Short mmCIF file of C-alpha atoms in Angstrom, two decimals:
data_model
loop_
_atom_site.label_atom_id
_atom_site.label_comp_id
_atom_site.label_asym_id
_atom_site.label_seq_id
_atom_site.Cartn_x
_atom_site.Cartn_y
_atom_site.Cartn_z
CA UNK A 1 121.55 -191.62 2.21
CA UNK A 2 121.94 -190.87 -1.55
CA UNK A 3 119.26 -191.29 -4.22
CA UNK A 4 120.24 -191.12 -7.83
CA UNK A 5 117.81 -190.13 -10.65
CA UNK A 6 119.36 -191.39 -13.72
CA UNK A 7 119.67 -188.83 -16.55
CA UNK A 8 120.08 -190.38 -19.98
CA UNK A 9 118.47 -187.62 -21.93
CA UNK A 10 115.15 -189.52 -22.00
CA UNK A 11 113.01 -186.44 -21.34
CA UNK A 12 112.49 -183.48 -18.97
CA UNK A 13 113.51 -184.70 -15.39
CA UNK A 14 112.61 -181.25 -13.79
CA UNK A 15 109.21 -182.38 -12.27
CA UNK A 16 110.64 -185.74 -10.99
CA UNK A 17 113.69 -183.97 -9.52
CA UNK A 18 111.53 -181.35 -7.64
CA UNK A 19 109.18 -183.99 -6.30
CA UNK A 20 111.91 -186.32 -5.00
CA UNK A 21 113.87 -183.39 -3.54
CA UNK A 22 110.72 -182.04 -1.81
CA UNK A 23 109.82 -185.42 -0.27
CA UNK A 24 113.46 -186.06 0.78
CA UNK A 25 113.61 -182.74 2.37
CA UNK A 26 110.31 -183.11 4.25
CA UNK A 27 111.14 -186.65 5.40
CA UNK A 28 114.82 -186.33 6.09
CA UNK A 29 115.69 -189.05 3.48
CA UNK A 30 118.94 -187.69 2.45
CA UNK A 31 120.25 -186.28 -0.83
CA UNK A 32 118.75 -186.58 -4.30
CA UNK A 33 121.02 -186.13 -7.35
CA UNK A 34 120.23 -186.18 -11.04
CA UNK A 35 123.13 -187.66 -12.82
CA UNK A 36 124.59 -189.44 -15.88
CA UNK A 37 127.89 -190.25 -14.18
CA UNK A 38 128.19 -194.07 -13.60
CA UNK A 39 130.48 -193.37 -10.66
CA UNK A 40 127.81 -191.30 -9.02
CA UNK A 41 125.27 -193.99 -9.64
CA UNK A 42 127.50 -196.62 -7.96
CA UNK A 43 127.52 -194.51 -4.88
CA UNK A 44 123.86 -194.45 -4.62
CA UNK A 45 121.76 -196.18 -1.92
CA UNK A 46 118.77 -196.24 -4.31
CA UNK A 47 118.25 -195.58 -7.96
CA UNK A 48 115.30 -194.13 -9.93
CA UNK A 49 115.11 -194.64 -13.74
CA UNK A 50 112.53 -192.36 -15.48
CA UNK A 51 111.70 -192.32 -19.15
CA UNK A 52 109.54 -190.73 -21.66
CA UNK A 53 108.95 -191.57 -25.38
CA UNK A 54 109.32 -194.94 -27.12
CA UNK A 55 110.94 -198.05 -25.66
CA UNK A 56 113.57 -198.59 -28.35
CA UNK A 57 114.77 -194.95 -28.38
CA UNK A 58 114.99 -194.87 -24.55
CA UNK A 59 116.91 -198.06 -24.47
CA UNK A 60 119.30 -196.84 -27.10
CA UNK A 61 119.90 -193.59 -25.21
CA UNK A 62 120.64 -195.43 -22.02
CA UNK A 63 123.15 -197.86 -23.52
CA UNK A 64 124.73 -194.90 -25.53
CA UNK A 65 125.86 -193.49 -22.09
CA UNK A 66 128.87 -195.67 -21.80
CA UNK A 67 128.94 -197.61 -18.47
CA UNK A 68 125.62 -196.13 -17.14
CA UNK A 69 123.58 -199.42 -17.31
CA UNK A 70 126.41 -201.40 -15.82
CA UNK A 71 126.48 -199.01 -12.90
CA UNK A 72 122.70 -199.35 -12.45
CA UNK A 73 122.98 -203.15 -12.66
CA UNK A 74 125.77 -203.20 -10.12
CA UNK A 75 123.72 -201.23 -7.57
CA UNK A 76 120.31 -202.88 -8.19
CA UNK A 77 121.26 -206.53 -8.94
CA UNK A 78 124.63 -207.16 -7.43
CA UNK A 79 124.15 -205.02 -4.27
CA UNK A 80 120.20 -205.41 -4.14
CA UNK A 81 119.58 -201.73 -3.42
CA UNK A 82 115.99 -200.31 -4.11
CA UNK A 83 115.15 -199.44 -7.61
CA UNK A 84 112.15 -197.54 -8.98
CA UNK A 85 111.48 -197.44 -12.78
CA UNK A 86 108.98 -194.73 -13.89
CA UNK A 87 106.99 -195.04 -17.17
CA UNK A 88 109.46 -196.33 -19.81
CA UNK A 89 112.02 -196.77 -17.04
CA UNK A 90 109.50 -199.32 -15.67
CA UNK A 91 108.94 -200.92 -19.07
CA UNK A 92 112.69 -201.59 -19.66
CA UNK A 93 112.61 -203.87 -16.66
CA UNK A 94 110.76 -206.37 -18.98
CA UNK A 95 112.12 -209.20 -21.15
CA UNK A 96 111.40 -207.36 -24.27
CA UNK A 97 109.50 -204.37 -25.77
CA UNK A 98 107.36 -204.73 -28.89
CA UNK A 99 106.98 -201.07 -29.70
CA UNK A 100 107.81 -200.50 -33.43
CA UNK A 101 110.41 -203.37 -33.31
CA UNK A 102 111.27 -206.13 -30.89
CA UNK A 103 113.77 -204.67 -28.40
CA UNK A 104 115.44 -206.48 -25.63
CA UNK A 105 114.79 -205.16 -22.07
CA UNK A 106 116.73 -205.73 -18.95
CA UNK A 107 114.79 -208.98 -18.24
CA UNK A 108 114.66 -208.14 -14.54
CA UNK A 109 110.97 -209.07 -14.46
CA UNK A 110 109.71 -211.42 -16.99
CA UNK A 111 107.15 -210.25 -19.55
CA UNK A 112 106.60 -208.24 -22.72
CA UNK A 113 105.76 -204.56 -23.32
CA UNK A 114 102.71 -204.67 -25.69
CA UNK A 115 100.30 -202.17 -27.14
CA UNK A 116 97.23 -201.32 -25.14
CA UNK A 117 94.12 -202.69 -26.89
CA UNK A 118 91.16 -201.33 -24.98
CA UNK A 119 87.72 -202.85 -25.61
CA UNK A 120 85.43 -200.20 -26.91
CA UNK A 121 85.71 -197.81 -29.82
CA UNK A 122 85.41 -194.79 -27.46
CA UNK A 123 88.64 -195.70 -25.58
CA UNK A 124 91.45 -193.75 -27.11
CA UNK A 125 95.24 -194.70 -27.30
CA UNK A 126 97.46 -193.37 -25.81
CA UNK A 127 95.90 -193.91 -22.32
CA UNK A 128 96.31 -190.28 -21.07
CA UNK A 129 95.16 -188.72 -17.94
CA UNK A 130 93.88 -189.70 -14.47
CA UNK A 131 92.87 -193.23 -13.58
CA UNK A 132 91.96 -195.13 -10.46
CA UNK A 133 94.37 -197.61 -9.02
CA UNK A 134 93.37 -201.30 -8.22
CA UNK A 135 95.80 -202.73 -5.74
CA UNK A 136 96.56 -206.39 -6.58
CA UNK A 137 99.22 -207.22 -3.88
CA UNK A 138 100.52 -205.47 -0.76
CA UNK A 139 103.86 -203.77 -0.93
CA UNK A 140 105.78 -201.36 1.30
CA UNK A 141 105.64 -198.73 -1.57
CA UNK A 142 101.84 -198.98 -1.46
CA UNK A 143 101.57 -198.36 2.35
CA UNK A 144 98.85 -195.71 2.76
CA UNK A 145 97.66 -196.05 -0.84
CA UNK A 146 94.25 -197.67 -1.42
CA UNK A 147 92.28 -198.92 -4.40
CA UNK A 148 90.49 -196.03 -5.92
CA UNK A 149 93.21 -193.48 -5.48
CA UNK A 150 94.18 -191.54 -8.70
CA UNK A 151 97.40 -191.66 -10.72
CA UNK A 152 98.46 -189.85 -13.80
CA UNK A 153 99.19 -191.89 -16.94
CA UNK A 154 100.49 -191.01 -20.45
CA UNK A 155 101.31 -194.19 -22.51
CA UNK A 156 100.30 -196.47 -25.47
CA UNK A 157 102.05 -199.71 -24.37
CA UNK A 158 101.79 -201.65 -21.17
CA UNK A 159 104.01 -204.20 -19.38
CA UNK A 160 102.32 -207.66 -19.44
CA UNK A 161 104.02 -209.54 -16.71
CA UNK A 162 104.74 -213.33 -17.19
CA UNK A 163 104.27 -214.12 -13.43
CA UNK A 164 100.96 -212.63 -11.92
CA UNK A 165 102.83 -212.44 -8.54
CA UNK A 166 104.85 -209.51 -10.01
CA UNK A 167 101.71 -207.40 -10.75
CA UNK A 168 101.21 -205.07 -7.80
CA UNK A 169 98.43 -202.82 -9.17
CA UNK A 170 96.48 -202.14 -12.38
CA UNK A 171 93.88 -199.84 -13.69
CA UNK A 172 90.84 -200.37 -15.86
CA UNK A 173 90.98 -198.87 -19.32
CA UNK A 174 88.70 -200.98 -21.54
CA UNK A 175 90.34 -203.93 -19.65
CA UNK A 176 93.09 -204.18 -17.16
CA UNK A 177 96.18 -202.23 -17.76
CA UNK A 178 99.28 -202.74 -15.66
CA UNK A 179 100.11 -199.86 -13.27
CA UNK A 180 102.77 -201.16 -10.83
CA UNK A 181 105.11 -204.10 -11.04
CA UNK A 182 107.58 -205.29 -8.53
CA UNK A 183 110.03 -208.09 -7.48
CA UNK A 184 112.66 -208.38 -4.75
CA UNK A 185 114.13 -204.79 -4.40
CA UNK A 186 112.75 -203.55 -7.76
CA UNK A 187 109.41 -201.72 -8.40
CA UNK A 188 108.12 -200.00 -11.46
CA UNK A 189 105.28 -197.62 -11.94
CA UNK A 190 103.62 -196.96 -15.39
CA UNK A 191 102.18 -193.80 -14.08
CA UNK A 192 104.22 -190.74 -13.20
CA UNK A 193 104.36 -190.39 -9.30
CA UNK A 194 105.83 -186.88 -9.68
CA UNK A 195 102.61 -185.81 -11.44
CA UNK A 196 100.13 -187.79 -9.27
CA UNK A 197 99.74 -185.35 -6.44
CA UNK A 198 99.15 -186.80 -2.98
CA UNK A 199 99.18 -190.47 -4.22
CA UNK A 200 102.41 -190.01 -6.08
CA UNK A 201 104.17 -188.09 -3.21
CA UNK A 202 103.11 -190.84 -0.79
CA UNK A 203 104.61 -193.46 -3.11
CA UNK A 204 107.81 -191.47 -3.37
CA UNK A 205 108.05 -191.12 0.40
CA UNK A 206 107.55 -194.76 0.78
CA UNK A 207 110.34 -195.52 -1.77
CA UNK A 208 112.83 -193.26 -0.01
CA UNK A 209 112.02 -194.86 3.27
CA UNK A 210 112.05 -198.54 1.92
CA UNK A 211 114.87 -200.69 3.37
CA UNK A 212 114.23 -204.13 1.89
#
C-alpha cells in the first residue's frame, strides 16, 4: 500500500510527513512517500494534497509542476482511490476560490472559497488556533472522533459548499466555519490533522485504513 503526499513547494511538509509515517508504521498501513513525480503519484493507492498560503499561489505552484495535477486526477477521479486534501489542498477541491482574485479550483466538490466573516468585533481573522469540531455527518474518516474534539486551524478563507450533504463537520467562530468536506472517495480538512494531536492522528489512521 502506497500513500503519496504531493510536494508542489506549497510549504513545509515535514510535520505532515512525520505524522503520516508514524501512523503508517504503527498501523501497518504501508509506505508513505513525499513526491513531486507524476509517475510516483500514479502508482499510489491513496493521495494526500497539503497546502499553505494563498489559494491562487498554491494553485499556480501545483499546475507549474508539469503533469502533476493530471496524475492526481487519474488516481482520484478515474481510478477512484482515496484522496485527502489538507488546508489549501482541501480548498482547491472547490469550484473556485475568491482570495485576492477569482481562481478556478478542481470543481470536485461544488462551492466557493470565501473570506471568513465572523460576527463580533473581538473575532480576529485569520482564524488561528484550536477549535472544537461539530460533526455534521458520519464518515469513515470520523470513526472514533466526536463533536467537541479539538483541531488546529490557521486560515482566513473557508470552503462554502453548494450541497450541504458535502459538509461533514464545522466549527463555530462567530458563526459556522467549514472544517471537513467530503464526497465519494474524496475528503478535505480545513484544519491540519498533523498538528491536531490525538484527533488528527486518529483521522490520519482512519484515512490510511479507508477502502471505499
